[in-house]
Short mmCIF file of C-alpha atoms in Angstrom, two decimals:
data_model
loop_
_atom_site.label_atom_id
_atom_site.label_comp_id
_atom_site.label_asym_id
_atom_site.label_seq_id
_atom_site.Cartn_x
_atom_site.Cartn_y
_atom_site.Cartn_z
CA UNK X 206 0.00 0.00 0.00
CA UNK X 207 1.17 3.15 -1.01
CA UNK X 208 1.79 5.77 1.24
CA UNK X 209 -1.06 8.70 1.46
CA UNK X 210 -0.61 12.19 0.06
CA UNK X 211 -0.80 14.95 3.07
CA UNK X 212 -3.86 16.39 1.96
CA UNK X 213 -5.50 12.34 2.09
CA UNK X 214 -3.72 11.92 5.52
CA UNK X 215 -5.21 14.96 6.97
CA UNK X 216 -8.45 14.39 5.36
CA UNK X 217 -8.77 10.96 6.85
CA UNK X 218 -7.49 12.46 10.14
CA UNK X 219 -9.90 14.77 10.11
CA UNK X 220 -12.91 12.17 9.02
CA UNK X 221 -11.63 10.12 11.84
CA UNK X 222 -11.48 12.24 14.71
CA UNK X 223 -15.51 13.45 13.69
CA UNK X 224 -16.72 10.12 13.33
CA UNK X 225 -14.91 9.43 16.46
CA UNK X 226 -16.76 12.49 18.06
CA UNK X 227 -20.17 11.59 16.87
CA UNK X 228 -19.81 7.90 18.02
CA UNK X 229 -18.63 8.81 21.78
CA UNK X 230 -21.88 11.45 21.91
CA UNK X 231 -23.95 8.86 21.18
CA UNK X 232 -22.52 6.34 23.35
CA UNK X 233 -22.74 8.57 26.41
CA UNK X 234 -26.44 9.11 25.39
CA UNK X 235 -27.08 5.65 25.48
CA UNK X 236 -24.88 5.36 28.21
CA UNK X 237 -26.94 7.96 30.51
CA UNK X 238 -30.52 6.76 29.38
CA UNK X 239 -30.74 3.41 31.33
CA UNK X 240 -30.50 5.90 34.47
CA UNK X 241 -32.04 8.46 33.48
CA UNK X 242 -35.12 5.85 32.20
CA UNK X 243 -35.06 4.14 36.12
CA UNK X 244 -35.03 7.27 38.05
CA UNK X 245 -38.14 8.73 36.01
CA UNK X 246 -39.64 5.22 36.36
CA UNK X 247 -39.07 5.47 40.42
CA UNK X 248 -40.07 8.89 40.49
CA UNK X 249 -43.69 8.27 38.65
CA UNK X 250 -44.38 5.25 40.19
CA UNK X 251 -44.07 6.60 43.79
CA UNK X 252 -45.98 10.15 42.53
CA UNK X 253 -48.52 7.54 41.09
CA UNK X 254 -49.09 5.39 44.30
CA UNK X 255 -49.57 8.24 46.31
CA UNK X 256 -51.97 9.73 44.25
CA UNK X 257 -54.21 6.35 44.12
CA UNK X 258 -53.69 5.95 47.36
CA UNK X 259 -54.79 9.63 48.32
CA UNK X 260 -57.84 8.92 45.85
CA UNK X 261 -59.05 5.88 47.02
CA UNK X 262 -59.10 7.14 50.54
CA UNK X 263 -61.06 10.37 49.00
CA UNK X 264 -63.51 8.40 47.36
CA UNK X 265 -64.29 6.13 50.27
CA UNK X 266 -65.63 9.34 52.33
CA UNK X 267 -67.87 10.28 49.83
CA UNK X 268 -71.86 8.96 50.30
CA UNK X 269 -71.67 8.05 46.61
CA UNK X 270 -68.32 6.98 45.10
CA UNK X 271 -69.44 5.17 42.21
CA UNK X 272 -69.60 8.30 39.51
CA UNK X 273 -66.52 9.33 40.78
CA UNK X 274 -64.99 6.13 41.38
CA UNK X 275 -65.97 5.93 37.31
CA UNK X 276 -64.16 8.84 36.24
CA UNK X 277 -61.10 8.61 38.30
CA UNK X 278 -60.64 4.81 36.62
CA UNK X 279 -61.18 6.24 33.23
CA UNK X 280 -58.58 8.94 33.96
CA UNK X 281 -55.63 6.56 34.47
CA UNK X 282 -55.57 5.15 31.64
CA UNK X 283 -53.88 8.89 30.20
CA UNK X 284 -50.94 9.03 32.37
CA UNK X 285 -47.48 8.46 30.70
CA UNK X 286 -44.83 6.35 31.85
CA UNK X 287 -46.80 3.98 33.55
CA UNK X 288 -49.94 1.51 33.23
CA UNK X 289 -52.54 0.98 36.03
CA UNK X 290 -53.75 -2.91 35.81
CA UNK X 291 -56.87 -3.87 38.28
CA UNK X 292 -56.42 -7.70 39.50
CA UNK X 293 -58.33 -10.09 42.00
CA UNK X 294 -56.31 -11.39 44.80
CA UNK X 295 -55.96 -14.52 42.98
CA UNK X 296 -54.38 -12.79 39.76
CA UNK X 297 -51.55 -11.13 42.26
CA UNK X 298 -49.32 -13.96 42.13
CA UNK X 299 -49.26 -14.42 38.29
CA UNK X 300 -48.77 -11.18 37.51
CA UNK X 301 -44.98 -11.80 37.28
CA UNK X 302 -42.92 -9.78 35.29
CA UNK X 303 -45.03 -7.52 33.27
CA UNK X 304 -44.87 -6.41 29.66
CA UNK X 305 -45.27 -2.55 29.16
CA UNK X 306 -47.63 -1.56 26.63
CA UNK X 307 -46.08 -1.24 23.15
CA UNK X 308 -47.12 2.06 21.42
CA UNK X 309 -46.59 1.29 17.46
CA UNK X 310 -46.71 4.69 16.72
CA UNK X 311 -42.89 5.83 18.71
CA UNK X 312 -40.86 3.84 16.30
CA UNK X 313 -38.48 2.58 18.97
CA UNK X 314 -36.14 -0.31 17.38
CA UNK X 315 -36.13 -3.51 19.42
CA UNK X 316 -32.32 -3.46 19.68
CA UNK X 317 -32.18 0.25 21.32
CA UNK X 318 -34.73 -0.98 24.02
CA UNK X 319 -32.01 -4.17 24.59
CA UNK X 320 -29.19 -2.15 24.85
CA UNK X 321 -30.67 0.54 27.06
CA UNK X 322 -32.34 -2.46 29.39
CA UNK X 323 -34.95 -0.60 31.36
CA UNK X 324 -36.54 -3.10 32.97
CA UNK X 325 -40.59 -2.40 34.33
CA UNK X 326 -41.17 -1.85 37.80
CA UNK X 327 -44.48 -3.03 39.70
CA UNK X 328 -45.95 -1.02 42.85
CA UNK X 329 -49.22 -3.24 44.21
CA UNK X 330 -51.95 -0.72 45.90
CA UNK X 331 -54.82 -2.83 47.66
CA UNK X 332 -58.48 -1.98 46.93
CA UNK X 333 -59.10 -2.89 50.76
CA UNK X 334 -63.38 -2.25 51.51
CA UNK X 335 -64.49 -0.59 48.21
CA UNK X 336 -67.87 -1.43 46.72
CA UNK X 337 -67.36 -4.55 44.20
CA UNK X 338 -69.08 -2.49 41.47
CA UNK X 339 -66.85 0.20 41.71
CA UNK X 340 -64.24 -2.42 40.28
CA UNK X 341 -65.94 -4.41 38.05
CA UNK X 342 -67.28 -7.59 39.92
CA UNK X 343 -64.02 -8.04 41.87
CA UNK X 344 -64.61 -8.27 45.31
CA UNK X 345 -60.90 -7.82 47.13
CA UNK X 346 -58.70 -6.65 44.38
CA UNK X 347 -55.54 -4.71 44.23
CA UNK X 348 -54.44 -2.00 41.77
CA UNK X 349 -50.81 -2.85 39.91
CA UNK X 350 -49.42 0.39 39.07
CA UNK X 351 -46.66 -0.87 36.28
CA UNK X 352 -43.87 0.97 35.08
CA UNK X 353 -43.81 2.14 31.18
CA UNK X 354 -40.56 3.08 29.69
CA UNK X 355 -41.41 2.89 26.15
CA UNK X 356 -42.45 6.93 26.38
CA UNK X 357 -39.33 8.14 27.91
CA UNK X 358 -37.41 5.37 25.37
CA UNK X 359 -39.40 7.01 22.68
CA UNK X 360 -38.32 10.85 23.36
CA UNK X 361 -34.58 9.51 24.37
CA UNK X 362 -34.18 7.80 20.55
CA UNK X 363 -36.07 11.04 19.01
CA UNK X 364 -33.39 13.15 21.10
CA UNK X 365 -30.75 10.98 19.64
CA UNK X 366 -31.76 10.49 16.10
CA UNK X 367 -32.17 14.40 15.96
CA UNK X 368 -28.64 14.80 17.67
CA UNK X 369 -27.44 12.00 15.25
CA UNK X 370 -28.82 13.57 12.25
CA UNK X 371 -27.74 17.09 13.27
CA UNK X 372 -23.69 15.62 14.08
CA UNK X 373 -23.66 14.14 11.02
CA UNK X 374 -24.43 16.79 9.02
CA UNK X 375 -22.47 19.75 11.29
CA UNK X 376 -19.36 16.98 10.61
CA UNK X 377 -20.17 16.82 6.80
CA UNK X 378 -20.31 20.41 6.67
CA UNK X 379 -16.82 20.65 9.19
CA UNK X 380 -15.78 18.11 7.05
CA UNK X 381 -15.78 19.74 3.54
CA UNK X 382 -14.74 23.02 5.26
CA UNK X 383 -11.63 21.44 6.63
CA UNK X 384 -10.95 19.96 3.01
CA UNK X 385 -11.29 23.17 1.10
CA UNK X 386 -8.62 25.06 3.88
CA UNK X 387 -6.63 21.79 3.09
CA UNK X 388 -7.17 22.50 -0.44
CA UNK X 389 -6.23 26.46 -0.70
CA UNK X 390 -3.22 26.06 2.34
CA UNK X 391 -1.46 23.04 0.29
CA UNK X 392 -1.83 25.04 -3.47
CA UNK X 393 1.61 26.52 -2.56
CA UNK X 394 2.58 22.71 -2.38
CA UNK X 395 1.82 22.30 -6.61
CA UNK X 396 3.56 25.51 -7.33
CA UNK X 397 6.87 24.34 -5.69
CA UNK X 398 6.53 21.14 -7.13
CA UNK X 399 6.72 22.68 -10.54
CA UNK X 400 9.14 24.81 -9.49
CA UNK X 401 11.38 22.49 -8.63
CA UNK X 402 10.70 19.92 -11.69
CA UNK X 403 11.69 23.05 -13.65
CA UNK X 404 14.64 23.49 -12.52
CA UNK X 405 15.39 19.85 -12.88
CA UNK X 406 14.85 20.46 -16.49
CA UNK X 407 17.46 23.38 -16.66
CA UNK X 408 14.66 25.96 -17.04
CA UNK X 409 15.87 29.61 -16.22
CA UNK X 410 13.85 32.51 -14.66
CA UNK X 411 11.86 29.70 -12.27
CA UNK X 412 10.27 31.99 -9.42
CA UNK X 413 7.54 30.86 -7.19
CA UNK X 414 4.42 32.66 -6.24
CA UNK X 415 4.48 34.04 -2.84
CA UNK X 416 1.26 33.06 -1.23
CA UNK X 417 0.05 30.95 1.51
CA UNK X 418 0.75 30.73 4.96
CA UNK X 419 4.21 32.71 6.48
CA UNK X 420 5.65 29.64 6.15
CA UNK X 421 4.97 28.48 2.88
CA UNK X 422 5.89 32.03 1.52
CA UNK X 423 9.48 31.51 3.70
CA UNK X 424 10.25 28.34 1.66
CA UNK X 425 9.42 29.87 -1.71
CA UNK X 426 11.29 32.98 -1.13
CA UNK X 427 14.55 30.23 -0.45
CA UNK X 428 13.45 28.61 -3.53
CA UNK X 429 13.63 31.66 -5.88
CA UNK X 430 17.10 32.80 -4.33
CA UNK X 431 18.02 29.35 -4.96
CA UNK X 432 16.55 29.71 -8.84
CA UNK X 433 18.43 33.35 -9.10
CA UNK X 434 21.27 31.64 -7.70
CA UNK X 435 21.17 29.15 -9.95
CA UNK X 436 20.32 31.06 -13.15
CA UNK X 437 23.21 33.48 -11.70
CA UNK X 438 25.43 30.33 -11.85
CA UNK X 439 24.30 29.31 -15.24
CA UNK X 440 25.38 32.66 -16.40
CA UNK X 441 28.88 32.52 -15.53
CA UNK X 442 29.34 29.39 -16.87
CA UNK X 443 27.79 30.46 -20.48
CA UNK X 444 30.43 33.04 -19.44
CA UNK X 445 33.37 31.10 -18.90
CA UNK X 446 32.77 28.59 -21.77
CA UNK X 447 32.81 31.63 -23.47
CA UNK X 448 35.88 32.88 -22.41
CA UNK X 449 36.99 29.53 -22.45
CA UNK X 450 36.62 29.22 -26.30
CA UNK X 451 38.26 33.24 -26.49
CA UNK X 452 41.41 32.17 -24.43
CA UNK X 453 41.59 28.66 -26.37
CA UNK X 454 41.16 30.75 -29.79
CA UNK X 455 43.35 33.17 -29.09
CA UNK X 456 46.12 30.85 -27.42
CA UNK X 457 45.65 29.01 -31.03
CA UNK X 458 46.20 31.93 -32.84
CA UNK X 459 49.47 32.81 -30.89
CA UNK X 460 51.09 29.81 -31.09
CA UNK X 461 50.24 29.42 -35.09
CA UNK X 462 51.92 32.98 -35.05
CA UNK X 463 55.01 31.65 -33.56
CA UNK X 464 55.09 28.86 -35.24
CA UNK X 465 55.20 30.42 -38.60
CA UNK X 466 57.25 33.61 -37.44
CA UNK X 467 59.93 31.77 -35.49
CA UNK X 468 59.43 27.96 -36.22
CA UNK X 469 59.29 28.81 -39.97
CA UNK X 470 62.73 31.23 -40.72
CA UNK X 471 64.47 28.43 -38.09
CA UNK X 472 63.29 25.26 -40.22
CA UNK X 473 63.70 27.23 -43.75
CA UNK X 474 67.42 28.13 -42.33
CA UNK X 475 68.07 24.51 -41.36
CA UNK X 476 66.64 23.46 -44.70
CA UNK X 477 68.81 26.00 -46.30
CA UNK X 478 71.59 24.84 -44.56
CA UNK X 479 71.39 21.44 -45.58
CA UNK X 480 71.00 22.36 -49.55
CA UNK X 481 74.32 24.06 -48.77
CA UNK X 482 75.98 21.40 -47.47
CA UNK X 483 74.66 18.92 -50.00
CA UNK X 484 76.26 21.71 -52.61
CA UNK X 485 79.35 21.84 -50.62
CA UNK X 486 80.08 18.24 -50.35
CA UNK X 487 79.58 17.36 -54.05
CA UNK X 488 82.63 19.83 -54.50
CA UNK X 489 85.83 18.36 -55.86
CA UNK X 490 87.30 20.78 -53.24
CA UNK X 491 85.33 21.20 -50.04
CA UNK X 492 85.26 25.09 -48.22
CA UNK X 493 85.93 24.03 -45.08
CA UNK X 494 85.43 27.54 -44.26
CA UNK X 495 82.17 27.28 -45.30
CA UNK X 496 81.38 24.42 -44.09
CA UNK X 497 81.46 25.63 -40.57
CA UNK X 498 79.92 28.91 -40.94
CA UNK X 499 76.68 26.92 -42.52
CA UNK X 500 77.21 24.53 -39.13
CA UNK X 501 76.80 27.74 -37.22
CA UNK X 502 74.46 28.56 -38.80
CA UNK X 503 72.34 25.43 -38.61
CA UNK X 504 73.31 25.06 -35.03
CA UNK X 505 71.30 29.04 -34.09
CA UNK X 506 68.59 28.25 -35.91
CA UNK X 507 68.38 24.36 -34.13
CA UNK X 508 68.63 26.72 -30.79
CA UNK X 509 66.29 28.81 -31.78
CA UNK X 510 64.12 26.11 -32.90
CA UNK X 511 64.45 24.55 -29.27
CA UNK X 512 64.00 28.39 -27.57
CA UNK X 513 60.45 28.22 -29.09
CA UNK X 514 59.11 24.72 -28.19
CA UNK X 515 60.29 25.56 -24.50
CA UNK X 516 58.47 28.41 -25.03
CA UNK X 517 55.40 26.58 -25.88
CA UNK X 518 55.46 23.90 -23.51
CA UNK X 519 55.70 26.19 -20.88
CA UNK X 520 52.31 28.14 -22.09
CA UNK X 521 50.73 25.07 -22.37
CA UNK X 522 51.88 23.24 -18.95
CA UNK X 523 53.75 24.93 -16.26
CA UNK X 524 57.82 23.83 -16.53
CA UNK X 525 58.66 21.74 -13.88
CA UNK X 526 55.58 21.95 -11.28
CA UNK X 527 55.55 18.29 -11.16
CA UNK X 528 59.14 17.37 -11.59
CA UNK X 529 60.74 19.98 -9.07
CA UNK X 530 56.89 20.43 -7.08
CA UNK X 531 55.25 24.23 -6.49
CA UNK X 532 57.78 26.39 -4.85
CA UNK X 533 60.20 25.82 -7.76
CA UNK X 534 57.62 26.38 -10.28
CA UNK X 535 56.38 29.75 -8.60
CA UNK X 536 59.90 30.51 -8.02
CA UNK X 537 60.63 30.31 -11.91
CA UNK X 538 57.39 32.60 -12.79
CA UNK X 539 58.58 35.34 -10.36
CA UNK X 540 61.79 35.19 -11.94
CA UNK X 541 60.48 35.34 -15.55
CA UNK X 542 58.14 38.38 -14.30
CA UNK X 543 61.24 40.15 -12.87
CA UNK X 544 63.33 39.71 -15.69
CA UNK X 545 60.30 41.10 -18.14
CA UNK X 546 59.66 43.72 -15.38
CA UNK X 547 62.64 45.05 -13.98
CA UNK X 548 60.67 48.42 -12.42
CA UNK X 549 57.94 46.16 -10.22
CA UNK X 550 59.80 44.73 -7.28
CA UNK X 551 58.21 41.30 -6.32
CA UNK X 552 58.78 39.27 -3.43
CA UNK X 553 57.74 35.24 -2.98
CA UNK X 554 57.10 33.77 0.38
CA UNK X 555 56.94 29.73 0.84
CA UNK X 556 57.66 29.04 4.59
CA UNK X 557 57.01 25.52 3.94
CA UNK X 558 57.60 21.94 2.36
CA UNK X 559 54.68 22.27 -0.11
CA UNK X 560 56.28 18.87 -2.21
CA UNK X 561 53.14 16.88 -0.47
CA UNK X 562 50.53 18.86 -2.29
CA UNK X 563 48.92 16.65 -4.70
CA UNK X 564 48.48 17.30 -8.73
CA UNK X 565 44.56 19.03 -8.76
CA UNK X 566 45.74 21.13 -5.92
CA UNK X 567 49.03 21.76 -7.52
CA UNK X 568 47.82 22.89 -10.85
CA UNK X 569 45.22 24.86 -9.33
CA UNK X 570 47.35 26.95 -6.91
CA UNK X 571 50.00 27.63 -9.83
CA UNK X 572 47.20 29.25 -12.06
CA UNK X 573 46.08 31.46 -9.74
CA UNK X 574 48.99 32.91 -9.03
CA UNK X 575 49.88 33.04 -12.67
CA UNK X 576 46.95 34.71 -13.02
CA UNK X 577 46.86 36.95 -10.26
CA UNK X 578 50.74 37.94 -10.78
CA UNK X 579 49.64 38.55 -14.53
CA UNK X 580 46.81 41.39 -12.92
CA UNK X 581 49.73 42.98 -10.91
CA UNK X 582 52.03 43.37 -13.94
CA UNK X 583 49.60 44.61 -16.45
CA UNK X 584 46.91 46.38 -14.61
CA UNK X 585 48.09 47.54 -10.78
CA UNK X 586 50.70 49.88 -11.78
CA UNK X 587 52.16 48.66 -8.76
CA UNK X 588 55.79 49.40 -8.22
CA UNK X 589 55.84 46.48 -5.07
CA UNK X 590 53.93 43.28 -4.90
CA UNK X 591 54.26 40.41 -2.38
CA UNK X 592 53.04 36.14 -3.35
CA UNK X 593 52.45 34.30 -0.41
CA UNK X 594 51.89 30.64 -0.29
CA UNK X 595 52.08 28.67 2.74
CA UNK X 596 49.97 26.05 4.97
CA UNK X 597 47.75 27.34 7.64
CA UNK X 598 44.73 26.26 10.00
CA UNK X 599 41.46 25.92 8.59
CA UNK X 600 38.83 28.42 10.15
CA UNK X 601 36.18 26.26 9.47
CA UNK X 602 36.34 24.56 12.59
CA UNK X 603 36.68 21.04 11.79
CA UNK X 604 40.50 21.38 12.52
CA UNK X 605 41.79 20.93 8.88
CA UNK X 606 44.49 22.33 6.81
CA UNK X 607 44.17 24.72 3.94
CA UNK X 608 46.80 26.14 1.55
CA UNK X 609 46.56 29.95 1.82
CA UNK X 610 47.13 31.81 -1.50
CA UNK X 611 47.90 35.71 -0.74
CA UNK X 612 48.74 37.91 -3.68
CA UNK X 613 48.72 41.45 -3.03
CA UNK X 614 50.22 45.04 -4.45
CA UNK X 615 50.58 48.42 -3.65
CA UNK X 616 48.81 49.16 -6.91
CA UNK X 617 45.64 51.32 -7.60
CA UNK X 618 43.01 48.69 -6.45
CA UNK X 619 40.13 46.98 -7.62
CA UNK X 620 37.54 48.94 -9.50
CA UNK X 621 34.63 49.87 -7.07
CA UNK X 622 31.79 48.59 -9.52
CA UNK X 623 29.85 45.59 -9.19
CA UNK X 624 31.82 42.41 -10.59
CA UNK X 625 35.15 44.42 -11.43
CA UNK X 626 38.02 42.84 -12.49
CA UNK X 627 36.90 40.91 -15.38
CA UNK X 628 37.03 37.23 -16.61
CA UNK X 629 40.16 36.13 -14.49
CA UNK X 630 39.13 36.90 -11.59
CA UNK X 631 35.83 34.99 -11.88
CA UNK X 632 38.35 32.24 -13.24
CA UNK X 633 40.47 31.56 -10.28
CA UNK X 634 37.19 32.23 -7.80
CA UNK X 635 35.82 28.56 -10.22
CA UNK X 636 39.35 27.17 -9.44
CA UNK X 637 38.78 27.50 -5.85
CA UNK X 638 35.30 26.53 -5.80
CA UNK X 639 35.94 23.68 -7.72
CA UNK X 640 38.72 22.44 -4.82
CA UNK X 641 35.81 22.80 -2.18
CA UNK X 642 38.25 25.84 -1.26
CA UNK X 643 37.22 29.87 -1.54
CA UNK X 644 38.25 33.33 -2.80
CA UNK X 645 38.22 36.90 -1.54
CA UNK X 646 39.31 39.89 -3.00
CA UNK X 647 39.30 43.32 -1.06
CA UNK X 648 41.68 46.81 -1.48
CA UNK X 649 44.16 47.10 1.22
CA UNK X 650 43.66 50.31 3.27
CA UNK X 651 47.16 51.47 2.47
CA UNK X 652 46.77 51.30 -1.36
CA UNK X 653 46.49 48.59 -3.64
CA UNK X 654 44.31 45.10 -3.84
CA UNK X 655 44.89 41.27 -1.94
CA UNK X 656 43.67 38.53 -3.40
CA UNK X 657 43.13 35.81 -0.81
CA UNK X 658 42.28 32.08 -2.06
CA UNK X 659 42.15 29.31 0.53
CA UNK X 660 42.44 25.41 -0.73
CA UNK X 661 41.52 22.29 1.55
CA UNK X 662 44.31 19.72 1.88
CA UNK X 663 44.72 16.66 3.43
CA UNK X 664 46.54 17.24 6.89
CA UNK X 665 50.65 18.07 6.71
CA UNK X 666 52.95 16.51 8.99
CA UNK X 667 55.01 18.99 9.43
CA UNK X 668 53.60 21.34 12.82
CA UNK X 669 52.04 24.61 11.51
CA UNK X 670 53.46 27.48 13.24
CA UNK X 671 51.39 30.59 14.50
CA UNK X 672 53.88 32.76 14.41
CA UNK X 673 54.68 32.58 10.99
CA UNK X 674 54.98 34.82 8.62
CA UNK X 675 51.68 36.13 7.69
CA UNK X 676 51.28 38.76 4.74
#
């Protein structure tokens, strides 16, 4: 069996707990009428012996008591709840246990009159010396005064079929109420439900309607800042792709340049070279002379040759990050930026043994500082700038390591508008984020910008020092 929807649950809760309602009135009802049935039965039969008794004793001081002996025996036969029976002396003992009379008319069912078992009472009043015609040929009689609950079990199952009847349809009512709040409160329900298959489609511009109760509208205003959020994500990564397929295009472009400025005078002098020789040698005479200026000659534009393909390799994969490990590799980019920029003094800090950093968190760490040093030297105007890379604490709590990236200059700062700083900036912020690891980037009160980028590693052996330096 499936399990039930929260609008079924709560309907059937609901259903439950009315029908449970209805069933407990009714039982204390029934519950309360056998009572309720004896004491009126007590109650009439006492009022009713008395007032035979009060009667008969009336009627005997009178010089004629037959008229009104007459009329008072006609009389009894109106009163409710109980039955007045006349009987010889010899009819006393087989009265028994008397039947009631049974009105057709009330309607009572035979099972309500079972289960509410109110049983007839008898109260015996004896004639004593009245006239025998005054009761019908019987000599010494006695008057049975018999209980009759059918009445009060007649206006007890009217009370409860009305009460019934009324419950049930007060609970139908309740009932259908309940479902239509149940209805309108859980519409917010659908609408996130879209929402949320939506964005598992990759729609953009999902929002939610805010209606509802406070807290329904508090969940879909966290679902649309996760959908801007989202569609804000989306957006930089059309972005990046884009600038992904610019760098890519443009890296192309550069290296067919240098390939057919440099690689092509180097190979058509080596090819030229070797035409010469070929000359040379079929000489009855060689020019030794020449000979070794085209070997020079060869031998620069070999160099050259190998100059360039350095030159490449290095674009395309840092030199030596995983042969000689990070500090090397950042200590060879410094270096090429110093020798390129004599005029912008840059200093490189690496307190530790960073040879146990691993290959993601290698390559990552190099690019941003490639590309953060890159910022410094083409658009700080900085004339000092500082790289620091070292292990440190993690602030998160959970009493892990991070590698703590801190590039900063004495430059003229970030721009103040929103999302400054262009392309590579967002590009080393997806580095970071993609390591589980985060970016700031903030002007330094004295002048200039820091760029900040923290990167989870496993824990390092070596004891992490608080006094170290700290940029």
């Amino acid at each position: 069996m499936g399990r039930l929807s929260l609008r079924a649950g709560l309907s059937w809760l609901v259903g439950l707990v009315l029908s449970a309602t209805l069933l407990v009135n009714v039982a204390v009802l029934v519950l309360h009428a056998g009572p309720r049935i004896r004491t009126e039965d007590e109650t009439m039969l006492r009022l009713t012996h008395e007032l035979l008794a009060t009667a008969l004793v009336s009627l005997q001081e009178t010089a004629d008591p037959a008229p009104a002996m007459r009329r008072f025996y006609e009389s009894l036969g109106a009163l409710r709840h109980v039955d007045i029976k006349i009987l010889a002396n010899a009819d006393v003992a087989s009265l028994g246990k008397p039947t009631p009379k049974r009105r057709d008319s009330v309607g009572v069912p035979d099972w309500f009159v079972s289960l509410v078992d109110a049983p007839t009472r008898v109260s015996i009043l004896r004639l004593g010396s009245l006239p025998t015609v005054l009761i019908r040929g019987v000599d010494d009689g006695r008057i049975a005064i018999v209980s009759n609950p059918v009445d009060e079990l007649a206006e007890i199952w009217s009370d409860l079929s009305w009460l019934a009847f009324v419950s049930f349809a007060a609970a139908l009512l309740f009932f259908a109420l309940v479902l239509w709040l149940v209805h309108v409160s859980l519409a917010p329900f659908e609408d996130m439900r879209r929402a949320l298959a939506d964005l598992e489609a990759g729609r953009t511009n999902v929002r939610v309607a805010l209606r509802g109760a406070s807290e329904f509208r508090g969940i879909s205003i966290a679902l649309n800042s996760l959908a801007a959020t989202l569609d804000q994500v989306k957006a930089e990564n059309r972005g990046l792709m884009a600038e992904l397929f610019s760098v890519q295009e443009k890296e192309r472009r550069e290296i067919a340049r240098d390939l057919h400025d440099e690689a092509g005078p180097c190979l058509f002098s080596i090819r030229a070279g070797v035409v010469a020789l070929s000359e040379a040698a079929a000489a009855p005479t060689p020019d030794l002379a020449r000979l070794r200026r085209i070997g020079v000659e060869m031998d620069e534009a070999s160099e050259a040759m190998q100059a360039l393909v350095r030159g490449l390799l290095g674009r395309l994969t840092p030199r030596g990050l995983a042969e000689f490990g990070l500090a090397a590799a950042l200590a060879e980019l410094v270096a090429s930026w110093r020798s390129k920029r004599p005029d912008v003094f840059c200093e490189l800090v690496t307190p530790h043994d960073l040879s146990s950093l691993e290959e993601p968190v290698l390559s990552a760490a190099y690019r941003i500082v490639q590309e953060a040093t890159t910022n410094v030297f083409r658009h700080s105007g900085a004339r000092r700038a500082l790289v620091a890379v070292e292990f440190a604490a993690s602030d998160e709590g959970d009493g892990g390591s991070v590698l703590a990236i801190v590039v900063e200059d004495d430059g003229v700062g970030m721009p103040d508008r929103p999302g400054g700083g262009g392309r590579g900036l967002l590009g080393m912020r997806e580095r970071a984020q993609a390591l589980g690891g985060r970016m700031t980037v903030e002007n330094r009160p004295s002048g200039g910008a820091r760029i900040c980028v923290w990167l989870p590693v496993p824990d390092v052996e070596e004891e992490i020092d608080e006094n170290d330096h700290r940029p």
